[in-house]
Coordinates of C-alpha atoms in Angstrom, one line a residue:
X1 CA 98.6 178.4 59.9
X2 CA 101.3 178.6 57.1
X3 CA 103.2 181.6 58.5
X4 CA 106.9 181.0 59.1
X5 CA 106.7 181.5 62.9
X6 CA 104.1 178.7 63.4
X7 CA 105.9 176.3 61.1
X8 CA 109.3 177.0 62.7
X9 CA 107.8 176.2 66.1
X10 CA 106.3 173.0 64.7
X11 CA 109.5 172.0 63.1
X12 CA 111.3 172.4 66.5
X13 CA 108.8 169.9 68.0
X14 CA 109.9 167.4 65.4
X15 CA 113.6 168.0 65.3
X16 CA 114.6 169.3 68.7
X17 CA 111.9 167.7 70.9
X18 CA 110.3 171.0 71.8
X19 CA 107.3 170.8 74.2
X20 CA 104.3 169.7 72.2
X21 CA 101.9 170.9 74.9
X22 CA 103.5 174.3 74.9
X23 CA 103.1 174.5 71.1
X24 CA 99.4 173.6 71.5
X25 CA 98.9 176.3 74.1
X26 CA 100.6 178.9 71.9
X27 CA 98.3 178.0 69.0
X28 CA 94.8 177.4 70.5
X29 CA 93.1 177.7 67.1
X30 CA 94.8 174.7 65.7
X31 CA 94.1 171.0 66.3
X32 CA 97.6 169.5 66.7
X33 CA 98.4 165.9 66.6
X34 CA 101.8 164.1 66.6
X35 CA 101.4 160.9 64.5
X36 CA 103.9 158.0 64.8
X37 CA 103.9 155.4 62.1
X38 CA 105.8 152.2 62.0
X39 CA 107.0 151.6 58.4
X40 CA 106.2 148.2 57.0
X41 CA 109.2 148.3 54.7
X42 CA 112.0 148.4 57.4
X43 CA 110.3 148.7 60.7
X44 CA 111.5 152.2 61.3
X45 CA 109.4 154.7 63.2
X46 CA 108.5 157.9 61.4
X47 CA 106.7 161.0 62.9
X48 CA 104.6 163.7 61.4
X49 CA 102.9 166.7 62.9
X50 CA 99.4 167.4 61.7
X51 CA 98.1 171.0 62.1
X52 CA 94.3 171.4 61.4
X53 CA 93.0 174.9 61.1
X54 CA 89.6 176.4 61.9
X55 CA 88.6 176.1 58.2
X56 CA 89.2 172.3 58.2
X57 CA 92.4 172.4 56.1
X58 CA 95.4 170.4 57.3
X59 CA 99.1 171.0 57.1
X60 CA 101.3 167.9 57.5
X61 CA 104.9 168.5 58.6
X62 CA 107.4 165.7 58.7
X63 CA 111.2 165.5 59.0
X64 CA 113.7 162.8 58.2
X65 CA 117.2 162.5 59.4
X66 CA 120.1 161.6 57.1
X67 CA 120.0 158.0 56.0
X68 CA 116.4 157.6 56.9
X69 CA 113.9 155.6 54.8
X70 CA 113.6 157.2 51.3
X71 CA 110.4 159.2 50.8
X72 CA 109.1 156.9 47.9
X73 CA 109.0 154.0 50.3
X74 CA 107.1 155.9 53.1
X75 CA 103.7 154.5 53.6
X76 CA 104.4 151.3 51.7
X77 CA 102.6 148.6 53.6
X78 CA 100.7 145.4 53.5
X79 CA 97.8 144.6 55.8
X80 CA 99.3 142.1 58.2
X81 CA 97.2 139.5 59.9
X82 CA 97.4 141.5 63.1
X83 CA 95.8 144.6 61.7
X84 CA 92.1 145.0 61.3
X85 CA 91.3 148.7 60.9
X86 CA 92.9 152.2 60.5
X87 CA 90.9 155.4 61.1
X88 CA 92.7 158.7 60.6
X89 CA 96.0 156.9 60.9
X90 CA 95.0 155.2 64.2
X91 CA 95.4 151.4 63.9
X92 CA 93.4 148.7 65.6
X93 CA 95.0 145.3 65.9
X94 CA 92.8 142.3 66.0
X95 CA 93.6 141.7 69.7
X96 CA 92.3 145.2 70.6
X97 CA 89.2 144.6 68.4
X98 CA 88.4 141.5 70.4
X99 CA 88.7 143.5 73.6
X100 CA 86.4 146.2 72.2
X101 CA 83.8 143.6 71.3
X102 CA 84.0 141.9 74.7
X103 CA 83.7 144.7 77.2
X104 CA 85.0 148.2 76.2
X105 CA 82.1 149.3 73.9
X106 CA 78.7 147.8 74.5
X107 CA 76.2 150.0 72.8
X108 CA 76.7 149.8 69.0
X109 CA 77.2 147.4 66.2
X110 CA 80.6 145.8 65.6
X111 CA 81.8 148.2 62.9
X112 CA 80.5 151.2 64.7
X113 CA 82.3 150.2 67.9
X114 CA 85.6 149.8 66.2
X115 CA 85.5 153.1 64.4
X116 CA 84.3 154.8 67.5
X117 CA 87.3 153.4 69.5
X118 CA 89.7 154.8 66.8
X119 CA 88.1 158.2 66.9
X120 CA 88.2 158.4 70.7
X121 CA 91.9 157.3 70.8
X122 CA 92.6 160.0 68.1
X123 CA 90.9 162.6 70.4
X124 CA 92.8 161.4 73.4
X125 CA 96.1 161.6 71.5
X126 CA 95.3 165.2 70.6
X127 CA 94.3 166.2 74.1
X128 CA 95.2 163.5 76.6
X129 CA 93.0 162.9 79.7
X130 CA 95.6 161.6 82.3
X131 CA 94.1 159.4 85.0
X132 CA 95.4 159.6 88.5
X133 CA 96.1 156.5 90.6
X134 CA 93.0 157.2 92.7
X135 CA 90.8 157.6 89.6
X136 CA 92.2 154.4 88.2
X137 CA 91.5 152.5 91.4
X138 CA 87.9 153.8 91.4
X139 CA 87.5 152.9 87.8
X140 CA 88.9 149.4 88.5
X141 CA 86.5 148.9 91.4
X142 CA 83.5 149.9 89.2
X143 CA 84.8 147.7 86.4
X144 CA 84.9 144.7 88.7
X145 CA 81.5 145.4 90.3
X146 CA 79.8 145.7 86.9
X147 CA 81.0 142.2 86.1
X148 CA 80.4 140.6 89.4
X149 CA 84.1 140.2 90.2
X150 CA 83.8 140.8 93.9
X151 CA 86.9 138.8 95.1
X152 CA 90.5 138.6 94.0
X153 CA 90.0 134.9 93.0
X154 CA 87.0 135.8 90.7
X155 CA 89.0 138.6 89.1
X156 CA 92.0 136.4 88.4
X157 CA 89.8 133.7 87.0
X158 CA 88.1 136.2 84.7
X159 CA 91.5 137.5 83.6
X160 CA 92.6 133.9 82.8
X161 CA 89.5 133.3 80.7
X162 CA 90.1 136.4 78.7
X163 CA 93.9 135.9 78.5
X164 CA 94.7 139.3 80.1
X165 CA 97.6 140.2 82.3
X166 CA 97.3 142.6 85.1
X167 CA 99.0 145.3 83.1
X168 CA 96.6 144.8 80.2
X169 CA 93.6 144.9 82.5
X170 CA 94.8 148.2 83.9
X171 CA 95.3 149.6 80.4
X172 CA 91.7 148.7 79.5
X173 CA 90.3 150.2 82.6
X174 CA 92.4 153.3 82.1
X175 CA 91.0 153.7 78.7
X176 CA 87.4 153.6 80.1
X177 CA 88.4 156.2 82.7
X178 CA 90.0 158.4 80.1
X179 CA 86.9 158.1 77.8
X180 CA 84.7 159.1 80.7
X181 CA 86.8 162.2 81.3
X182 CA 86.7 163.0 77.6
X183 CA 83.0 162.6 77.5
X184 CA 82.5 164.9 80.5
X185 CA 84.8 167.5 78.9
X186 CA 83.0 167.4 75.5
X187 CA 79.6 167.7 77.1
X188 CA 80.5 170.2 79.9
X189 CA 79.0 173.3 78.4
X190 CA 76.0 171.7 76.8
X191 CA 74.3 169.5 79.4
X192 CA 71.7 172.1 80.6
X193 CA 70.7 173.2 77.1
X194 CA 70.3 169.6 76.0
X195 CA 68.2 168.7 79.0
X196 CA 66.0 171.8 78.5
X197 CA 65.3 170.7 74.9
X198 CA 65.2 166.9 75.3
X199 CA 64.8 166.1 79.0
X200 CA 61.2 165.0 78.6
X201 CA 62.5 161.9 76.8
X202 CA 64.2 160.9 80.1
X203 CA 60.9 161.0 82.2
X204 CA 60.3 157.8 84.1
X205 CA 57.1 155.7 84.2
X206 CA 56.7 152.9 86.7
X207 CA 54.5 150.1 85.4
X208 CA 53.0 146.7 86.1
X209 CA 52.9 145.0 82.7
X210 CA 51.9 141.8 81.0
X211 CA 52.1 140.4 77.5
X212 CA 49.1 138.3 76.7
X213 CA 48.2 135.9 73.9
X214 CA 46.0 137.9 71.5
X215 CA 42.3 137.8 72.5
X216 CA 42.9 137.0 76.2
X217 CA 40.5 139.2 78.2
X218 CA 41.2 141.0 81.5
X219 CA 38.3 140.6 83.8
X220 CA 38.9 143.8 85.8
X221 CA 38.8 142.1 89.2
X222 CA 42.4 143.3 89.8
X223 CA 45.3 143.6 87.4
X224 CA 47.7 141.4 89.3
X225 CA 45.1 138.8 89.9
X226 CA 44.3 138.7 86.2
X227 CA 48.0 138.4 85.4
X228 CA 48.4 135.5 87.8
X229 CA 45.4 133.6 86.3
X230 CA 46.5 134.3 82.7
X231 CA 50.0 133.0 83.5
X232 CA 48.6 129.9 85.2
X233 CA 46.5 129.2 82.0
X234 CA 49.5 129.7 79.7
X235 CA 48.0 132.9 78.2
X236 CA 50.7 135.3 79.6
X237 CA 54.2 135.4 78.2
X238 CA 56.9 135.0 80.8
X239 CA 58.7 138.2 81.6
X240 CA 59.3 141.0 84.1
X241 CA 56.1 142.3 85.7
X242 CA 57.2 145.5 87.5
X243 CA 59.4 147.8 85.4
X244 CA 60.7 151.4 85.4
X245 CA 61.2 152.7 81.9
X246 CA 62.2 156.1 80.4
X247 CA 60.0 157.6 77.8
X248 CA 62.7 157.1 75.1
X249 CA 62.7 153.4 75.9
X250 CA 59.0 153.1 75.5
X251 CA 59.2 155.0 72.2
X252 CA 61.8 152.5 71.0
X253 CA 59.6 149.5 72.1
X254 CA 56.1 150.8 71.2
X255 CA 56.4 153.8 69.0
X256 CA 55.8 157.5 69.7
X257 CA 52.0 157.4 69.9
X258 CA 51.7 154.4 72.3
X259 CA 54.5 155.8 74.5
X260 CA 52.6 159.1 74.7
X261 CA 49.5 157.3 75.7
X262 CA 51.3 155.5 78.6
X263 CA 53.2 158.6 79.8
X264 CA 50.0 160.7 79.9
X265 CA 47.9 158.0 81.7
X266 CA 46.8 158.8 85.2
X267 CA 48.4 156.5 87.9
X268 CA 46.2 153.5 88.6
X269 CA 44.8 153.2 85.0
X270 CA 45.4 150.6 82.4
X271 CA 46.8 151.3 78.9
X272 CA 46.8 149.1 75.9
X273 CA 46.7 146.5 74.6
X274 CA 49.6 147.4 72.3
X275 CA 50.8 144.9 69.7
X276 CA 54.3 143.6 70.1
X277 CA 56.3 140.8 68.4
X278 CA 55.6 138.6 71.5
X279 CA 51.8 139.3 71.9
X280 CA 49.6 142.1 73.2
X281 CA 51.1 144.3 75.9
X282 CA 48.8 145.8 78.6
X283 CA 50.2 148.0 81.3
X284 CA 49.0 149.5 84.6
X285 CA 50.6 152.9 85.2
X286 CA 51.7 153.1 88.8
X287 CA 53.6 156.5 88.7
X288 CA 55.1 159.0 86.3
X289 CA 58.2 160.9 87.4
X290 CA 59.5 163.9 85.4
X291 CA 63.2 163.7 84.8
X292 CA 65.4 165.7 87.2
X293 CA 69.0 166.6 86.3
X294 CA 70.7 164.5 89.0
X295 CA 73.9 162.6 88.6
X296 CA 72.3 159.6 86.9
X297 CA 70.5 161.8 84.4
X298 CA 73.5 164.0 83.8
X299 CA 75.5 160.9 82.9
X300 CA 72.8 159.9 80.3
X301 CA 72.8 163.5 78.9
X302 CA 76.6 163.5 78.6
X303 CA 76.4 160.2 76.7
X304 CA 73.8 161.6 74.3
X305 CA 76.0 164.7 73.6
X306 CA 79.1 162.6 73.3
X307 CA 77.4 160.3 70.8
X308 CA 76.5 163.3 68.6
X309 CA 80.1 164.5 68.8
X310 CA 81.4 161.1 67.7
X311 CA 78.9 161.0 64.8
X312 CA 80.1 164.4 63.5
X313 CA 83.7 163.1 63.7
X314 CA 82.8 159.9 62.0
X315 CA 81.3 161.8 59.0
X316 CA 84.6 163.6 58.5
X317 CA 86.9 160.6 59.1
X318 CA 88.9 158.6 56.6
X319 CA 88.1 154.9 57.3
X320 CA 90.2 152.1 55.9
X321 CA 89.3 148.4 56.6
X322 CA 91.9 145.7 56.2
X323 CA 89.7 142.6 56.3
X324 CA 87.0 140.9 54.2
X325 CA 86.1 141.5 50.6
X326 CA 85.4 144.9 49.1
X327 CA 81.7 143.9 48.8
X328 CA 81.5 143.0 52.4
X329 CA 83.3 146.0 53.9
X330 CA 81.8 148.4 51.4
X331 CA 78.4 147.9 53.1
X332 CA 79.6 150.0 56.0
X333 CA 79.2 153.7 55.3
X334 CA 82.4 155.6 55.0
X335 CA 84.5 152.5 54.3
X336 CA 87.4 152.6 51.9
X337 CA 88.6 149.0 51.7
X338 CA 92.2 148.2 50.8
X339 CA 92.6 146.3 47.5

């Protein structure tokens, strides 16, 4: 990574505008990232080329024209009110953080979502996932359907409520589409192996279920009749009666042992009661369906693989928070709060 030829090629990228993609193609063993940083001191834009080798070491190459910002003043900054977070040099303004919290990431805690967004954008800067106009339109249609925005008027009203322009909405949807492509690329060669090892956790069980006040008996005259009578007496907790759940969802709700009992029960039999924070859960098993690697399950597997990939990058990331007190931000693993 430090031989003269490689460094000379890298320097030409910085000084002469040589093709960055061609440099990446000529050096497949390197992770290459061109970093742009706006200097707080004078507002100038500085660039550096980061070359990360297979052993994890990194060479940082930068170049400054004559009369550029002096080196001692590079990196001098204050955390402006607009800046919330920086991960591996990727900055998250407060406005983007709000967008993340509202509808970009919907499966982790606040701090995790923001760090994940930075790590994903870092990966997309290193290896972009361009989205075609047709893909963007499909992603936009899916985005609107998921939020019940079925007409132009509903979409415009939603944009006004969230203070988004059409260009900003397209940018957010393009991010989602790019993330989906990145996720598929990361998981591409691992889906079948993951499914062979963990696919049983995606088996589906179809249930009729009821949560009863502790001590409420089931007479055995018929499960649904018992549920109706218990609900009429105020002994059944309001909730969904017919559900389809995957094994991993049952494990999260009831624990491994109870989930195993339900998944192994013969169709037509009762299982439980199982203690929950709302009362005692009793279920009637209607059907158990082994997971099949169809499109829906493949998407779930890709998400699991992608989550593991993100976690590995998170453990190696430098995370800097620019908000709150050191005590508050220090509670998040990996944080290095500014002082």
